[in-house]
Amino acid sequence: MKFFSDFERKYQKYAIRNLMYYITILYAVGLIVWLLDPMIYYNYLSLNVGMILRGQIWRLVTFLIYPPAFGSWSFTQIFYGLIALFLYYNLGQTLEYVWGSFRFNVFFFMGVLAQIVASFVGYLVFGQYWLLSTGFLNASLFFAFCIINPDAQFYLFFVLPVKAKWMAIAEAAVYLYDFITGGIAVKVELVISMITIILFFLMTRNYRHYAPKEIKRRQEFKQQAKIVVPGKTRHRCAVCGRTELDNPELEFRYCSKCEGNYEYCQDHLYTHKHVTKDSVQ
């Protein structure tokens, strides 16, 4: 949307670069706090609206230290907690690389705001204390990654390769079950979190791609692309040089941030160095 593009141009210089690096440090601090005494988090750092309204405003920030995939003190739980830190760090880094620092900042802090709003709704509307953690915030990172890179592979139990889109569908089914069977706290948090994700993608979508002229141009391009001269290739990665003849399952995309018609395979789409006029010179 134009208003978001204007907003981005005006304020992008204030974006926190490498945001997920700092968030991961917060999670690591939270892991240490939890190992020392879980009650420290609940009594002084959690998102408790009642205590916030009594002046403990630091809870609006400190609830973010709650580490992902962590519940009890055990060596197994610590191991999976560290794996989760590594996973979400990489998901966040990939999103920032694809979107840019500003848009990733907006997405992440919209998720933070959604958690805060859900807690205040619980307290002010339903009169309940909801100690919401960072669970749905991290889930939003996972869903966003799966949306922009549905064919990326995760190794379930470090062995079984599963594409991101299938894991996202399975995760969505779990959340749908939680919504149906869970209490009002789960319902409110899920609805607000999903609205936040949808709102972000609506704000950042380039609607010009869906204009009638653009749709016609894309259809004509696809028809022309079907005409293949014998011995010629249709796609070639600008980094590794592989084509569809090397591996028919390879997927190729053009990078919108590179200046020129540079096409990349799925292995280098998010890892290549962007080509600009200065770099070409």
Coordinates of C-alpha atoms in Angstrom, one line a residue:
M1 CA 0.0 0.0 0.0
K2 CA 1.2 3.5 -0.8
F3 CA 0.8 4.8 2.8
F4 CA 3.0 2.0 4.1
S5 CA 5.6 2.7 1.4
D6 CA 5.6 6.4 2.3
F7 CA 5.8 5.4 6.0
E8 CA 8.8 3.1 5.3
R9 CA 10.7 5.7 3.3
K10 CA 10.3 8.2 6.1
Y11 CA 11.2 6.1 9.1
Q12 CA 13.3 3.2 7.8
K13 CA 16.4 4.8 9.1
Y14 CA 15.1 4.1 12.7
A15 CA 14.8 0.4 12.1
I16 CA 16.8 -1.9 14.5
R17 CA 19.2 -3.8 12.3
N18 CA 19.7 -7.5 13.1
L19 CA 16.7 -7.3 15.5
M20 CA 16.4 -11.1 16.0
Y21 CA 20.0 -11.2 17.4
Y22 CA 18.9 -9.0 20.3
I23 CA 15.6 -10.9 20.8
T24 CA 17.6 -14.1 21.0
I25 CA 19.8 -12.6 23.7
L26 CA 16.6 -11.7 25.6
Y27 CA 15.4 -15.3 25.2
A28 CA 18.8 -16.6 26.5
V29 CA 18.5 -14.3 29.5
G30 CA 15.0 -15.6 30.1
L31 CA 16.3 -19.2 30.0
I32 CA 18.8 -18.4 32.7
V33 CA 16.2 -16.6 34.8
W34 CA 13.8 -19.6 34.4
L35 CA 16.6 -22.0 35.5
L36 CA 17.3 -19.9 38.6
D37 CA 13.7 -19.6 39.7
P38 CA 10.6 -19.6 37.4
M39 CA 8.7 -17.5 39.9
I40 CA 11.0 -14.5 39.2
Y41 CA 9.4 -14.3 35.8
Y42 CA 5.9 -14.7 37.0
N43 CA 6.2 -12.4 40.0
Y44 CA 8.2 -9.6 38.5
L45 CA 8.5 -9.8 34.7
S46 CA 5.4 -11.4 33.1
L47 CA 2.7 -9.6 31.2
N48 CA 0.4 -9.1 34.2
V49 CA -2.0 -6.2 33.3
G50 CA -3.1 -5.8 36.9
M51 CA 0.4 -5.1 38.1
I52 CA 1.1 -2.9 35.0
L53 CA -1.8 -0.7 36.0
R54 CA -0.3 -0.5 39.5
G55 CA 2.8 1.1 38.0
Q56 CA 5.0 -1.9 37.0
I57 CA 5.2 -0.7 33.4
W58 CA 8.5 -2.6 32.7
R59 CA 6.4 -5.7 32.3
L60 CA 5.3 -4.4 28.9
V61 CA 8.9 -5.2 27.8
T62 CA 10.2 -7.8 30.2
F63 CA 7.6 -10.4 29.2
L64 CA 9.6 -10.8 26.0
I65 CA 12.4 -12.7 27.8
Y66 CA 10.2 -15.8 28.1
P67 CA 12.2 -18.4 26.0
P68 CA 10.4 -20.5 23.3
A69 CA 9.8 -24.2 23.7
F70 CA 10.6 -24.2 27.4
G71 CA 8.5 -25.4 30.2
S72 CA 10.4 -27.3 33.0
W73 CA 13.9 -27.8 34.3
S74 CA 15.5 -30.8 32.6
F75 CA 18.5 -31.4 30.4
T76 CA 16.2 -32.5 27.6
Q77 CA 14.1 -29.4 27.9
I78 CA 17.2 -27.2 28.0
F79 CA 18.5 -28.9 24.8
Y80 CA 15.2 -28.3 23.0
G81 CA 15.1 -24.8 24.3
L82 CA 18.5 -24.1 22.8
I83 CA 17.5 -25.7 19.5
A84 CA 14.4 -23.4 19.5
L85 CA 16.6 -20.3 20.1
F86 CA 18.7 -21.3 17.1
L87 CA 15.6 -22.0 14.9
Y88 CA 13.8 -18.8 15.7
Y89 CA 17.0 -16.8 15.3
N90 CA 17.4 -18.2 11.7
L91 CA 13.7 -17.6 10.9
G92 CA 13.9 -14.0 12.0
Q93 CA 17.2 -13.4 10.1
T94 CA 15.7 -14.8 6.9
L95 CA 12.6 -12.7 7.2
E96 CA 14.7 -9.6 7.8
Y97 CA 16.9 -10.5 4.8
V98 CA 13.9 -10.9 2.5
W99 CA 11.8 -8.0 3.8
G100 CA 14.4 -5.6 5.0
S101 CA 15.0 -4.4 8.5
F102 CA 12.2 -1.9 8.6
R103 CA 9.4 -4.3 7.6
F104 CA 10.7 -7.0 9.9
N105 CA 10.7 -4.5 12.7
V106 CA 7.1 -3.6 11.9
F107 CA 6.0 -7.3 11.7
F108 CA 7.7 -8.3 15.0
F109 CA 6.5 -5.3 17.0
M110 CA 3.0 -5.7 15.7
G111 CA 3.1 -9.2 17.2
V112 CA 4.4 -7.7 20.5
L113 CA 1.5 -5.2 20.4
A114 CA -1.0 -8.0 19.7
Q115 CA 0.1 -9.9 22.9
I116 CA -0.2 -6.7 24.9
V117 CA -3.6 -5.9 23.5
A118 CA -4.8 -9.5 24.1
S119 CA -3.8 -9.2 27.8
F120 CA -5.5 -5.9 28.3
V121 CA -8.7 -7.3 26.6
G122 CA -8.6 -10.2 29.0
Y123 CA -8.3 -7.9 32.0
L124 CA -10.5 -5.0 31.1
V125 CA -13.3 -6.9 29.1
F126 CA -13.4 -10.3 30.8
G127 CA -11.9 -9.4 34.2
Q128 CA -9.3 -12.2 34.0
Y129 CA -5.5 -12.3 34.4
W130 CA -3.9 -13.8 31.4
L131 CA -0.1 -14.3 31.7
L132 CA 0.6 -14.6 28.0
S133 CA 4.0 -15.6 26.9
T134 CA 5.8 -15.3 23.6
G135 CA 4.4 -18.5 22.1
F136 CA 2.1 -17.0 19.5
L137 CA 4.7 -14.3 18.8
N138 CA 7.2 -17.0 17.8
A139 CA 4.5 -18.9 15.9
S140 CA 3.9 -15.8 13.8
L141 CA 7.5 -15.8 12.7
F142 CA 7.2 -19.5 11.7
F143 CA 4.0 -18.9 9.7
A144 CA 5.5 -15.8 8.0
F145 CA 8.6 -17.8 7.0
C146 CA 6.4 -20.6 5.6
I147 CA 4.4 -18.1 3.6
I148 CA 7.4 -16.6 1.8
N149 CA 9.3 -19.8 1.5
P150 CA 6.8 -22.7 1.4
D151 CA 9.2 -25.2 -0.2
A152 CA 12.0 -24.8 2.4
Q153 CA 12.8 -28.1 4.2
F154 CA 12.8 -28.7 7.9
Y155 CA 14.3 -31.9 9.3
L156 CA 11.7 -33.3 11.8
F157 CA 13.5 -35.1 14.6
F158 CA 16.7 -34.1 12.7
V159 CA 16.0 -36.9 10.2
L160 CA 12.7 -36.6 8.4
P161 CA 12.7 -33.9 5.7
V162 CA 9.4 -32.0 5.6
K163 CA 8.5 -28.9 3.5
A164 CA 7.6 -25.8 5.4
K165 CA 4.1 -25.6 3.9
W166 CA 3.1 -29.0 5.3
M167 CA 4.5 -28.1 8.7
A168 CA 2.5 -24.8 8.6
I169 CA -0.7 -26.6 7.7
A170 CA -0.1 -29.1 10.6
E171 CA 0.6 -26.2 13.0
A172 CA -2.5 -24.4 11.8
A173 CA -4.6 -27.5 12.4
V174 CA -3.3 -27.6 16.0
Y175 CA -4.1 -24.0 16.6
L176 CA -7.6 -24.5 15.1
Y177 CA -8.1 -27.3 17.6
D178 CA -6.8 -25.1 20.4
F179 CA -9.2 -22.4 19.3
I180 CA -12.2 -24.8 19.4
T181 CA -11.4 -26.5 22.6
G182 CA -9.5 -23.7 24.5
G183 CA -10.8 -21.1 26.8
I184 CA -11.5 -17.5 26.1
A185 CA -7.9 -16.5 26.7
V186 CA -6.7 -18.8 23.9
K187 CA -9.5 -17.6 21.5
V188 CA -8.7 -13.9 22.0
E189 CA -5.0 -14.4 21.7
L190 CA -5.3 -16.5 18.5
V191 CA -7.7 -14.1 16.9
I192 CA -5.7 -11.0 17.6
S193 CA -2.4 -12.7 16.5
M194 CA -3.9 -13.9 13.2
I195 CA -5.5 -10.5 12.6
T196 CA -2.0 -8.9 13.1
I197 CA -0.4 -11.3 10.6
I198 CA -3.1 -10.7 8.0
L199 CA -3.0 -7.0 8.5
F200 CA 0.7 -6.9 8.0
F201 CA 0.6 -8.8 4.7
L202 CA -2.3 -6.6 3.5
M203 CA -0.3 -3.5 4.3
T204 CA 2.9 -4.7 2.6
R205 CA 1.4 -6.4 -0.5
N206 CA 2.1 -4.8 -3.9
Y207 CA -1.4 -4.5 -5.3
R208 CA 0.0 -3.4 -8.7
H209 CA 0.8 -7.0 -9.4
Y210 CA -3.0 -7.6 -9.4
A211 CA -3.9 -4.8 -11.8
P212 CA -5.5 -6.0 -15.1
K213 CA -2.6 -4.9 -17.2
E214 CA -0.1 -6.6 -14.9
I215 CA -2.1 -9.9 -15.0
K216 CA -2.2 -9.8 -18.8
R217 CA 1.5 -9.1 -19.0
R218 CA 2.3 -12.1 -16.7
Q219 CA 0.0 -14.4 -18.7
E220 CA 1.8 -13.4 -22.0
F221 CA 5.1 -14.0 -20.4
K222 CA 4.1 -17.5 -19.2
Q223 CA 2.9 -18.3 -22.7
Q224 CA 6.2 -17.2 -24.2
A225 CA 8.2 -19.0 -21.6
K226 CA 6.6 -22.3 -22.7
I227 CA 8.4 -22.0 -26.1
V228 CA 11.8 -23.6 -25.5
V229 CA 14.5 -23.8 -28.2
P230 CA 16.2 -27.2 -28.2
G231 CA 19.5 -27.0 -26.4
K232 CA 18.6 -23.8 -24.6
T233 CA 17.6 -23.4 -21.0
R234 CA 14.8 -21.3 -19.5
H235 CA 16.4 -20.6 -16.1
R236 CA 19.9 -20.2 -14.8
C237 CA 21.0 -19.3 -11.3
A238 CA 23.2 -16.1 -11.3
V239 CA 25.3 -17.6 -8.4
C240 CA 25.9 -21.2 -9.1
G241 CA 25.0 -21.4 -12.8
R242 CA 22.6 -24.3 -12.4
T243 CA 19.7 -24.7 -14.8
E244 CA 16.5 -26.7 -14.9
L245 CA 18.4 -29.3 -16.9
D246 CA 20.7 -30.0 -14.0
N247 CA 17.8 -30.7 -11.6
P248 CA 14.2 -30.6 -12.9
E249 CA 13.0 -30.1 -9.2
L250 CA 15.0 -26.9 -8.8
E251 CA 12.8 -23.7 -8.5
F252 CA 14.0 -20.3 -9.8
R253 CA 12.9 -16.8 -8.8
Y254 CA 13.9 -13.3 -9.8
C255 CA 15.1 -11.0 -6.9
S256 CA 13.1 -7.8 -6.7
K257 CA 15.9 -6.1 -4.8
C258 CA 18.6 -6.7 -7.5
E259 CA 18.9 -4.1 -10.2
G260 CA 18.6 -6.0 -13.4
N261 CA 17.2 -9.4 -14.5
Y262 CA 19.0 -11.7 -12.1
E263 CA 17.5 -15.1 -11.5
Y264 CA 18.4 -17.4 -8.6
C265 CA 17.8 -21.0 -7.6
Q266 CA 16.0 -21.8 -4.4
D267 CA 19.3 -22.4 -2.6
H268 CA 20.6 -18.9 -3.4
L269 CA 17.4 -16.8 -3.5
Y270 CA 17.8 -15.7 0.1
T271 CA 21.6 -15.9 0.5
H272 CA 23.0 -14.0 -2.6
K273 CA 24.4 -10.6 -2.4
H274 CA 22.1 -8.0 -4.0
V275 CA 23.3 -6.6 -7.3
T276 CA 23.2 -2.8 -7.5
K277 CA 24.5 -0.2 -10.0
D278 CA 27.4 0.5 -7.7
S279 CA 28.4 -3.1 -7.3
V280 CA 28.3 -3.6 -11.1
Q281 CA 30.6 -0.7 -11.6

